[in-house]
Coordinates of C-alpha atoms in Angstrom, one line a residue:
M1 CA -86.8 3.5 -31.1
P2 CA -84.5 0.8 -32.7
I3 CA -80.6 1.0 -32.1
T4 CA -79.0 2.9 -35.1
S5 CA -75.2 2.6 -34.9
H6 CA -75.0 -0.6 -36.7
N7 CA -74.3 -0.8 -40.8
T8 CA -77.1 -0.7 -42.8
A9 CA -78.1 -2.4 -46.2
G10 CA -80.5 -2.3 -48.8
I11 CA -81.4 -5.1 -51.2
I12 CA -82.6 -4.7 -54.7
V13 CA -84.1 -7.5 -56.7
I14 CA -84.2 -7.4 -60.1
G15 CA -86.5 -9.5 -62.6
N16 CA -89.8 -9.5 -64.2
E17 CA -90.2 -13.2 -63.6
I18 CA -90.0 -12.5 -59.5
L19 CA -92.7 -10.0 -60.0
K20 CA -94.9 -12.5 -62.3
G21 CA -94.6 -15.2 -59.6
E22 CA -92.7 -17.7 -62.0
I23 CA -89.7 -17.8 -59.8
Q24 CA -89.5 -17.8 -56.1
D25 CA -87.1 -15.4 -54.6
T26 CA -84.9 -17.3 -51.9
N27 CA -81.9 -14.7 -52.4
T28 CA -83.5 -11.9 -50.2
N29 CA -83.7 -14.7 -47.5
F30 CA -80.4 -15.8 -47.8
L31 CA -78.8 -12.4 -47.9
C32 CA -80.8 -11.0 -44.8
K33 CA -79.6 -14.0 -42.6
K34 CA -75.8 -13.8 -43.7
L35 CA -75.9 -10.1 -43.2
W36 CA -77.6 -10.1 -39.7
S37 CA -75.1 -12.6 -39.0
L38 CA -72.2 -10.3 -39.8
G39 CA -73.9 -7.5 -38.0
V40 CA -75.5 -5.8 -40.9
K41 CA -79.1 -4.5 -40.7
V42 CA -81.1 -4.9 -43.8
K43 CA -83.3 -1.8 -43.9
R44 CA -85.5 -2.2 -47.0
V45 CA -85.9 -4.7 -50.1
S46 CA -87.3 -3.6 -53.3
I47 CA -88.2 -5.6 -56.4
V48 CA -88.2 -4.1 -59.5
I49 CA -88.6 -4.9 -63.2
D50 CA -85.8 -5.4 -66.0
D51 CA -86.0 -1.8 -66.7
V52 CA -82.9 0.3 -66.9
T53 CA -84.4 3.6 -65.5
E54 CA -86.5 1.8 -62.6
I55 CA -83.1 0.0 -61.6
K56 CA -80.7 3.2 -62.0
E57 CA -83.6 5.2 -60.2
E58 CA -83.7 2.5 -57.0
I59 CA -79.6 2.2 -57.1
Q60 CA -79.1 5.7 -56.5
K61 CA -81.9 6.1 -53.6
F62 CA -80.5 3.2 -51.8
S63 CA -76.7 4.1 -52.5
C64 CA -77.3 7.3 -50.6
K65 CA -79.5 6.0 -47.7
Y66 CA -77.5 2.7 -46.7
D67 CA -73.9 1.5 -46.2
Y68 CA -74.2 -1.5 -48.7
V69 CA -76.6 -2.0 -51.6
F70 CA -77.0 -5.6 -52.7
T71 CA -78.4 -6.1 -56.1
S72 CA -79.5 -9.6 -57.3
G73 CA -80.2 -10.7 -60.8
G74 CA -80.0 -9.0 -64.4
I75 CA -76.4 -9.8 -65.1
G76 CA -76.6 -12.6 -67.4
P77 CA -76.1 -12.9 -71.2
T78 CA -79.6 -12.2 -72.7
Y79 CA -81.1 -8.8 -73.9
D80 CA -83.4 -8.4 -70.6
D81 CA -80.2 -8.6 -68.4
V82 CA -79.6 -4.8 -67.9
T83 CA -78.4 -4.5 -64.4
M84 CA -75.0 -3.6 -65.5
E85 CA -76.3 -1.0 -67.7
A86 CA -78.6 0.5 -65.1
V87 CA -75.4 0.6 -62.4
A88 CA -73.3 2.6 -65.2
A89 CA -76.2 5.0 -65.4
A90 CA -76.8 5.2 -61.7
F91 CA -73.0 6.4 -61.4
E92 CA -72.9 8.2 -64.7
D93 CA -70.2 5.7 -66.0
K94 CA -70.1 3.9 -69.4
L95 CA -70.1 0.1 -70.0
Q96 CA -66.5 -1.6 -71.3
P97 CA -65.4 -5.2 -72.2
K98 CA -62.9 -6.1 -69.6
A99 CA -59.7 -7.8 -70.9
E100 CA -59.3 -10.0 -67.7
L101 CA -62.8 -11.1 -68.1
I102 CA -62.3 -11.9 -71.7
Q103 CA -59.7 -14.0 -71.2
K104 CA -61.4 -15.8 -68.3
L105 CA -64.4 -16.5 -70.6
K106 CA -62.1 -17.6 -73.6
L107 CA -60.3 -20.3 -71.4
Y108 CA -63.9 -21.6 -70.2
Y109 CA -65.3 -21.7 -73.7
N110 CA -62.1 -23.1 -75.0
A111 CA -62.4 -20.2 -77.8
T112 CA -60.3 -17.9 -79.6
D113 CA -62.9 -15.1 -79.7
L114 CA -66.1 -14.9 -77.9
T115 CA -69.7 -14.4 -79.4
P116 CA -71.7 -11.2 -78.8
T117 CA -73.7 -13.1 -76.0
Q118 CA -70.7 -14.2 -74.3
L119 CA -69.1 -11.0 -74.5
R120 CA -72.0 -9.2 -72.5
L121 CA -70.6 -11.5 -69.7
A122 CA -67.3 -9.5 -69.8
T123 CA -69.0 -5.8 -70.3
I124 CA -69.5 -3.9 -66.9
P125 CA -69.3 -0.3 -65.9
S126 CA -65.4 0.9 -66.5
K127 CA -65.2 2.1 -63.0
C128 CA -66.5 -1.1 -61.6
Q129 CA -64.1 -3.2 -59.1
I130 CA -63.6 -6.8 -60.1
K131 CA -63.0 -9.1 -57.3
F132 CA -62.0 -13.0 -57.8
S133 CA -62.3 -15.5 -55.0
K134 CA -59.3 -16.2 -53.0
S135 CA -59.3 -19.7 -54.2
G136 CA -59.5 -18.7 -58.0
K137 CA -62.2 -21.5 -58.5
L138 CA -65.1 -19.3 -59.5
L139 CA -65.3 -18.6 -63.3
L140 CA -66.9 -14.8 -62.7
P141 CA -65.9 -12.6 -59.8
L142 CA -68.0 -10.1 -57.7
Y143 CA -68.4 -6.6 -59.0
Q144 CA -68.6 -3.6 -56.8
M145 CA -69.2 -0.2 -57.8
E146 CA -68.7 2.0 -55.0
N147 CA -71.1 0.8 -52.2
V148 CA -73.3 -1.3 -54.5
I149 CA -72.4 -5.0 -54.7
I150 CA -73.7 -6.9 -57.9
L151 CA -75.0 -10.1 -57.3
P152 CA -76.2 -12.7 -60.2
G153 CA -79.9 -14.0 -59.6
V154 CA -79.2 -17.6 -59.6
P155 CA -79.1 -18.8 -56.0
M156 CA -76.0 -21.2 -56.2
F157 CA -73.9 -18.4 -57.9
L158 CA -75.1 -15.8 -55.4
K159 CA -74.2 -17.5 -52.2
R160 CA -70.8 -18.3 -53.8
L161 CA -69.9 -14.9 -54.9
F162 CA -71.4 -13.6 -51.2
G163 CA -68.3 -15.4 -49.7
I164 CA -66.1 -13.0 -51.5
F165 CA -67.9 -10.2 -49.9
E166 CA -67.8 -11.9 -46.4
D167 CA -64.2 -12.7 -46.6
E168 CA -63.3 -9.0 -47.2
Y169 CA -65.8 -7.1 -45.2
S170 CA -66.7 -9.3 -42.1
S171 CA -63.6 -7.8 -40.1
K172 CA -64.5 -4.2 -41.0
I173 CA -68.3 -4.6 -40.1
K174 CA -69.2 -3.2 -36.4
Q175 CA -70.7 -6.3 -34.7
F176 CA -73.8 -6.3 -32.5
Y177 CA -75.0 -8.7 -30.1
K178 CA -77.7 -10.9 -30.6
K179 CA -79.5 -13.7 -28.8
V180 CA -82.7 -15.9 -29.8
I181 CA -84.8 -17.7 -27.2
Y182 CA -88.1 -20.0 -27.9
L183 CA -91.2 -20.0 -25.9
N184 CA -93.8 -22.8 -25.4
V185 CA -96.6 -20.3 -24.6
N186 CA -98.5 -18.3 -27.3
E187 CA -97.7 -14.8 -28.2
M188 CA -100.8 -13.0 -26.5
A189 CA -100.0 -14.6 -23.3
I190 CA -96.5 -12.8 -23.0
A191 CA -97.4 -9.6 -25.0
E192 CA -98.2 -7.6 -22.3
K193 CA -94.7 -7.8 -20.5
F194 CA -92.9 -8.2 -23.7
N195 CA -94.2 -4.6 -24.6
Q196 CA -93.2 -3.4 -21.0
V197 CA -89.5 -4.6 -21.4
S198 CA -89.2 -3.3 -25.0
R199 CA -90.3 0.0 -23.8
E200 CA -88.1 0.1 -21.0
Y201 CA -84.9 -0.7 -23.0
S202 CA -86.1 1.3 -26.0
G203 CA -82.8 2.9 -27.8
R204 CA -80.6 0.2 -26.1
V205 CA -81.7 -3.1 -27.1
D206 CA -84.3 -4.3 -29.9
F207 CA -86.5 -6.9 -29.0
G208 CA -88.7 -9.0 -31.9
S209 CA -91.4 -11.4 -31.1
Y210 CA -92.6 -13.8 -33.8
P211 CA -95.3 -16.4 -33.3
V212 CA -94.7 -19.6 -34.9
F213 CA -97.7 -22.0 -35.9
D214 CA -96.1 -25.1 -37.5
N215 CA -93.5 -26.2 -35.3
S216 CA -94.3 -28.7 -32.5
Q217 CA -91.4 -27.6 -30.1
Y218 CA -92.2 -23.8 -29.4
K219 CA -94.7 -21.4 -30.2
V220 CA -92.8 -18.1 -30.2
K221 CA -89.2 -16.9 -31.2
I222 CA -87.8 -14.2 -29.6
T223 CA -84.8 -12.2 -30.8
I224 CA -82.9 -9.8 -28.6
E225 CA -80.3 -7.4 -30.3
A226 CA -77.9 -4.6 -28.8
N227 CA -74.6 -2.9 -29.5
D228 CA -73.5 -3.4 -26.2
E229 CA -73.1 -6.8 -24.6
N230 CA -74.2 -5.8 -21.1
D231 CA -77.1 -4.2 -22.3
L232 CA -78.0 -7.5 -24.1
K233 CA -77.5 -9.5 -20.7
E234 CA -79.5 -6.9 -18.8
G235 CA -82.5 -6.7 -21.5
Y236 CA -82.5 -10.5 -21.6
Q237 CA -82.6 -11.0 -18.0
S238 CA -85.1 -8.4 -17.3
L239 CA -87.4 -10.4 -19.9
I240 CA -87.1 -13.5 -18.4
A241 CA -88.0 -12.4 -15.0
L242 CA -91.2 -11.0 -16.3
I243 CA -92.4 -13.8 -18.6
G244 CA -90.8 -16.7 -16.5
S245 CA -88.1 -19.5 -17.1
D246 CA -90.5 -22.4 -17.2
N247 CA -91.6 -20.9 -20.5
L248 CA -88.1 -21.3 -22.1
I249 CA -87.7 -24.0 -24.5
N250 CA -84.3 -25.2 -25.1
I251 CA -83.8 -26.3 -28.6
N252 CA -80.1 -26.3 -28.9
E253 CA -79.9 -30.2 -30.0
N254 CA -82.6 -29.5 -32.9
S255 CA -81.0 -26.0 -34.2
N256 CA -78.5 -25.1 -36.6
D257 CA -75.7 -22.3 -36.2
S258 CA -78.4 -19.5 -37.1
G259 CA -80.8 -20.7 -34.5
E260 CA -83.3 -21.7 -36.8
A261 CA -85.1 -25.3 -36.1
R262 CA -83.7 -28.0 -38.2
P263 CA -86.0 -30.3 -40.5
K264 CA -87.7 -32.9 -38.2
A265 CA -85.9 -36.3 -37.4
L266 CA -86.2 -39.1 -39.7
N267 CA -89.2 -41.3 -39.2
Y268 CA -87.8 -44.7 -39.9
R269 CA -90.5 -46.5 -38.7
E270 CA -93.1 -44.9 -41.2
F271 CA -90.6 -45.1 -43.8
L272 CA -89.8 -48.8 -43.3
D273 CA -93.7 -49.3 -42.7
E274 CA -94.4 -47.3 -46.1
V275 CA -91.9 -49.4 -48.0
K276 CA -93.4 -53.0 -47.0
N277 CA -96.5 -51.9 -49.0
E278 CA -96.4 -53.1 -52.4
D279 CA -97.9 -50.0 -53.6
H280 CA -94.6 -48.2 -53.0
P281 CA -92.9 -48.1 -56.4
N282 CA -89.6 -49.3 -55.2
S283 CA -90.9 -51.8 -52.8
R284 CA -89.2 -55.0 -54.6
R285 CA -85.9 -53.2 -55.0
I286 CA -86.0 -51.9 -51.3
Q287 CA -86.8 -55.3 -49.9
E288 CA -83.8 -56.6 -52.1
A289 CA -81.5 -54.0 -50.6
L290 CA -82.4 -54.5 -46.8
Q291 CA -82.0 -58.3 -47.2
V292 CA -78.2 -57.3 -48.4
M293 CA -78.1 -55.2 -45.4
T294 CA -79.5 -58.0 -42.9
K295 CA -76.8 -60.5 -44.4
A296 CA -74.2 -58.0 -43.5
V297 CA -75.1 -57.2 -40.1
E298 CA -75.2 -60.8 -39.3
Q299 CA -71.6 -61.4 -40.4
Y300 CA -70.3 -58.0 -39.1
S301 CA -70.7 -55.8 -36.0
L302 CA -71.7 -52.3 -36.7
N303 CA -68.4 -51.1 -35.7
E304 CA -66.8 -53.3 -38.5
I305 CA -68.9 -51.9 -41.2
A306 CA -68.4 -48.3 -43.2
I307 CA -70.4 -46.9 -45.8
A308 CA -68.8 -45.1 -48.8
F309 CA -70.4 -41.8 -49.3
N310 CA -69.5 -38.8 -51.7
G311 CA -72.8 -37.0 -51.7
G312 CA -74.1 -38.8 -55.3
K313 CA -77.5 -39.7 -55.9
D314 CA -76.8 -43.4 -55.5
C315 CA -75.0 -43.4 -52.3
T316 CA -77.6 -41.0 -50.7
V317 CA -80.3 -43.6 -51.7
L318 CA -78.0 -46.0 -49.9
L319 CA -77.5 -44.0 -46.9
H320 CA -81.1 -43.3 -46.1
L321 CA -82.0 -47.1 -46.5
F322 CA -78.8 -47.9 -44.3
Y323 CA -79.7 -45.4 -41.6
C324 CA -83.6 -46.6 -41.5
F325 CA -82.3 -50.0 -41.4
I326 CA -79.8 -49.5 -38.5
K327 CA -82.3 -47.3 -36.3
S328 CA -84.8 -49.9 -36.4
R329 CA -82.3 -52.4 -34.6
F330 CA -80.9 -49.7 -32.2
L331 CA -84.2 -48.5 -30.4
E332 CA -82.8 -47.3 -27.3
Q333 CA -79.6 -45.0 -28.6
M334 CA -78.8 -44.9 -32.5
P335 CA -74.8 -45.1 -32.7
K336 CA -72.9 -43.4 -35.3
I337 CA -72.7 -44.8 -38.8
K338 CA -69.1 -44.9 -40.1
A339 CA -68.5 -43.6 -43.3
I340 CA -65.6 -42.4 -45.8
Y341 CA -65.7 -39.9 -48.1
T342 CA -62.4 -39.9 -50.7
K343 CA -62.5 -36.5 -51.9
F344 CA -60.2 -36.5 -54.9
G345 CA -59.4 -33.2 -56.8
E346 CA -61.4 -30.1 -56.5
T347 CA -65.1 -30.6 -55.7
F348 CA -68.3 -28.7 -56.0
T349 CA -69.3 -26.3 -53.1
E350 CA -72.7 -27.9 -53.4
I351 CA -71.5 -31.5 -52.6
N352 CA -69.3 -30.4 -49.6
Q353 CA -72.5 -28.4 -48.0
F354 CA -74.6 -31.5 -48.8
I355 CA -72.3 -33.8 -47.1
T356 CA -72.2 -31.5 -44.1
E357 CA -76.0 -31.6 -43.9
C358 CA -76.1 -35.4 -44.0
I359 CA -73.4 -35.7 -41.4
K360 CA -76.0 -34.3 -39.0
R361 CA -79.0 -35.9 -40.7
Y362 CA -77.7 -39.4 -40.7
N363 CA -75.5 -39.3 -37.7
L364 CA -72.2 -40.2 -39.4
D365 CA -68.9 -40.6 -38.1
L366 CA -67.3 -39.2 -41.5
T367 CA -63.8 -39.7 -42.3
T368 CA -62.6 -37.3 -45.4
I369 CA -59.6 -38.6 -47.3
N370 CA -58.2 -36.7 -50.1
L371 CA -56.9 -39.5 -52.0
G372 CA -58.0 -41.9 -54.9
M373 CA -60.1 -44.6 -54.0
K374 CA -57.5 -47.2 -53.8
A375 CA -55.0 -45.0 -51.7
A376 CA -58.1 -43.7 -49.6
L377 CA -58.9 -47.5 -48.6
Q378 CA -55.2 -47.9 -47.5
E379 CA -55.3 -44.8 -45.4
Y380 CA -58.6 -45.9 -43.9
S381 CA -57.5 -49.3 -42.8
I382 CA -54.9 -47.4 -40.7
K383 CA -57.1 -45.0 -39.3
Q384 CA -60.3 -47.5 -38.7
P385 CA -58.4 -50.7 -38.6
E386 CA -61.6 -52.4 -36.9
V387 CA -63.4 -51.9 -40.2
K388 CA -63.7 -55.1 -42.5
A389 CA -66.6 -54.1 -44.7
V390 CA -67.6 -51.3 -47.0
I391 CA -71.3 -50.9 -48.0
I392 CA -71.1 -49.1 -51.7
G393 CA -73.6 -47.5 -53.7
T394 CA -72.3 -49.1 -57.2
R395 CA -75.0 -50.0 -59.6
R396 CA -74.5 -52.5 -62.4
T397 CA -74.3 -49.9 -65.0
D398 CA -71.5 -48.0 -63.5
P399 CA -68.1 -48.5 -65.1
Y400 CA -66.4 -51.9 -64.8
S401 CA -69.4 -53.2 -62.6
S402 CA -71.3 -55.2 -64.7
Q403 CA -70.2 -58.7 -63.3
L404 CA -70.2 -57.5 -59.8
V405 CA -72.3 -59.8 -57.1
P406 CA -73.7 -58.0 -53.8
F407 CA -70.9 -59.4 -51.7
C408 CA -67.3 -59.5 -53.0
M409 CA -63.7 -59.0 -51.6
T410 CA -61.4 -56.3 -53.0
D411 CA -59.3 -57.2 -55.8
G412 CA -55.7 -58.8 -54.6
D413 CA -53.6 -55.8 -54.9
W414 CA -56.1 -53.5 -52.9
P415 CA -56.6 -53.2 -49.1
E416 CA -58.6 -56.1 -48.0
Y417 CA -62.3 -55.1 -47.5
L418 CA -65.5 -57.0 -48.2
R419 CA -67.4 -55.0 -50.7
I420 CA -71.3 -54.7 -50.1
H421 CA -73.7 -53.5 -53.1
P422 CA -77.3 -53.3 -51.9
I423 CA -78.5 -51.4 -54.7
L424 CA -76.5 -53.0 -57.7
D425 CA -79.7 -53.8 -59.8
W426 CA -81.1 -50.5 -59.5
S427 CA -81.6 -48.5 -62.8
Y428 CA -81.3 -44.8 -63.1
S429 CA -85.1 -44.1 -63.2
E430 CA -85.6 -46.2 -60.0
I431 CA -83.0 -44.1 -57.9
W432 CA -85.0 -41.0 -58.7
Q433 CA -88.2 -42.7 -58.2
F434 CA -86.9 -43.5 -54.9
L435 CA -85.5 -40.0 -54.0
R436 CA -88.8 -38.1 -54.9
Y437 CA -91.4 -40.5 -54.0
S438 CA -89.8 -40.8 -50.5
S439 CA -89.0 -37.1 -50.3
V440 CA -85.5 -37.8 -49.6
P441 CA -83.2 -34.7 -49.8
Y442 CA -80.5 -34.8 -52.3
C443 CA -77.7 -32.4 -53.7
S444 CA -78.9 -29.4 -55.5
L445 CA -76.6 -30.0 -58.2
Y446 CA -79.1 -32.6 -59.5
D447 CA -81.8 -29.9 -60.0
I448 CA -79.6 -27.7 -62.5
G449 CA -78.7 -30.4 -65.0
Y450 CA -76.3 -32.3 -63.6
T451 CA -76.9 -36.1 -63.7
S452 CA -73.6 -37.8 -62.6
L453 CA -71.3 -36.0 -60.0
G454 CA -67.5 -36.0 -60.3
G455 CA -65.1 -33.3 -59.8
I456 CA -65.3 -29.5 -61.0
H457 CA -63.3 -30.0 -64.0
N458 CA -64.6 -33.2 -65.2
T459 CA -68.2 -32.7 -64.6
K460 CA -70.9 -30.5 -66.7
P461 CA -74.7 -30.4 -66.9
N462 CA -75.8 -33.4 -69.1
P463 CA -76.3 -32.1 -72.8
S464 CA -79.4 -34.4 -72.9
L465 CA -81.3 -31.8 -70.3
K466 CA -80.6 -28.8 -72.6
C467 CA -83.5 -27.2 -73.4
T468 CA -84.8 -23.3 -74.7
K469 CA -86.9 -20.9 -73.1
D470 CA -90.0 -21.8 -75.0
E471 CA -89.6 -25.5 -74.2
M472 CA -88.9 -24.9 -70.7
E473 CA -92.0 -22.5 -70.4
N474 CA -94.3 -25.2 -72.0
L475 CA -93.1 -27.4 -69.4
I476 CA -94.0 -25.3 -66.7
T477 CA -97.5 -24.6 -68.3
E478 CA -98.3 -28.1 -68.7
G479 CA -97.6 -28.6 -65.0
K480 CA -94.4 -30.9 -65.6
L481 CA -91.8 -28.5 -64.3
E482 CA -92.4 -27.1 -60.8
V483 CA -89.8 -24.6 -60.8
K484 CA -88.0 -22.7 -63.7
P485 CA -84.4 -24.0 -64.0
M486 CA -81.3 -21.8 -63.9
L487 CA -80.1 -20.4 -67.2
H488 CA -76.5 -21.4 -67.8
L489 CA -73.7 -19.5 -69.3
D490 CA -74.2 -21.2 -72.6
G491 CA -77.5 -19.6 -72.8
Y492 CA -79.4 -22.7 -72.4
Y493 CA -81.9 -23.9 -69.6
Y494 CA -81.1 -27.7 -68.2
L495 CA -83.9 -29.6 -66.8
P496 CA -83.4 -31.3 -63.3
A497 CA -81.5 -34.8 -63.4
Y498 CA -85.0 -36.8 -62.8
F499 CA -86.1 -35.6 -66.4
L500 CA -83.5 -37.7 -68.2
T501 CA -85.3 -41.0 -69.6
E502 CA -82.4 -42.8 -71.3
D503 CA -80.4 -44.4 -68.5
E504 CA -77.7 -45.1 -70.9
L505 CA -77.0 -41.4 -71.2
E506 CA -76.6 -40.7 -67.3
R507 CA -72.8 -40.1 -67.7
A508 CA -73.1 -37.8 -70.8
G509 CA -72.0 -35.0 -68.6
R510 CA -68.7 -36.6 -67.3
T511 CA -65.6 -35.6 -69.5

């Protein structure tokens, strides 16, 4: 019998596209993990079509059974977005345009009046609570109707708005204690002993056993949960006494905060061998870049070199190349790579998340400085006085870069550094060819129409990648597009950055 004194939740996923298999639902996985970490047990997940009656009935059932109900999807500007209407019906309320939302949208669209489509985004149940983020950076708020939390279906927006719920409720939710362990034996070998302990602690401790078949480190993942910390410790110790501590695997160094295994470490040897092959589409460019890096490390020690990294596509290519190059020279112990991130103005959450991932993936010693490039380098020279050269992902098509050479000193009134440009002659299409051919992770903003990343206020999806629903569906049918892109607030879809064919339009989304 499971423990039941914790908070409970139900998740209602809304959308015909989910049930048709057109879009993979990743929101449920995110919500379940986040709620579990907060101390909320998800008891049921339901997927319903875009139908007011069906959504209404599901909300009414869930709202009576669970402490929190989360809906995902159906709150956009199109005719099939009916979640708000269903929520209003579930609580016998009416839809009503909200003045504060109208004002926000007018500022966003720079318009005196909203179109009927835009006005749909400001129309919600009259009794619905509106909760804006503390930072004020998010355009639209989190909506709550009694115990129902209304979230968008676009994963990027859902994650941002869930943060508002997390900020408000995390201190109010009763936490439970949890532990995750990993075993190097198959599940059948420990099943009888596992069942014995589960029965012994029934009602006090929840045990879960999950076989894993695609991980070289462990074969079984076991979760242990309890409302009382002493019960958790006692249950854990009893389980280990039966199955034996020799079967435990310590994966702390290869796991993230949620206890899940991280992606495999970069296989630099395999990568460098692969790019030597002339069949690799970027082979010539990569060899040119590696030659520049070789000259750099012949002139300076690794401690005297830093790489400029802001999460963009160009410096991601550069960082991946530099990491593999350095790794091949330090076979025994990989030193940390010095990096500088000049964070000027308000930046996208997605960029900051990606940079955090790269710190771990590429073993970075990253210094973040909230200043413009010139002032940032001046401050960096004080913080890291031993650094004499900075590797930069500048390309010749960038502003003021057409006359650059691979090695050049900074201008006279700038802090004195040797600037190193290994990918100076790469084209936009070659950057994307490299990232996709070599399966290098990149910032998620590029998958939703952004082609050149700056700050929140001067960067928008590239208008050259705008497409209608019919055009998008044709690309999917033809096999040219794997995943349906997200619908933006302007009512259009935007293709991923690698669909841009005119290199000169790369910065068309920058204002």
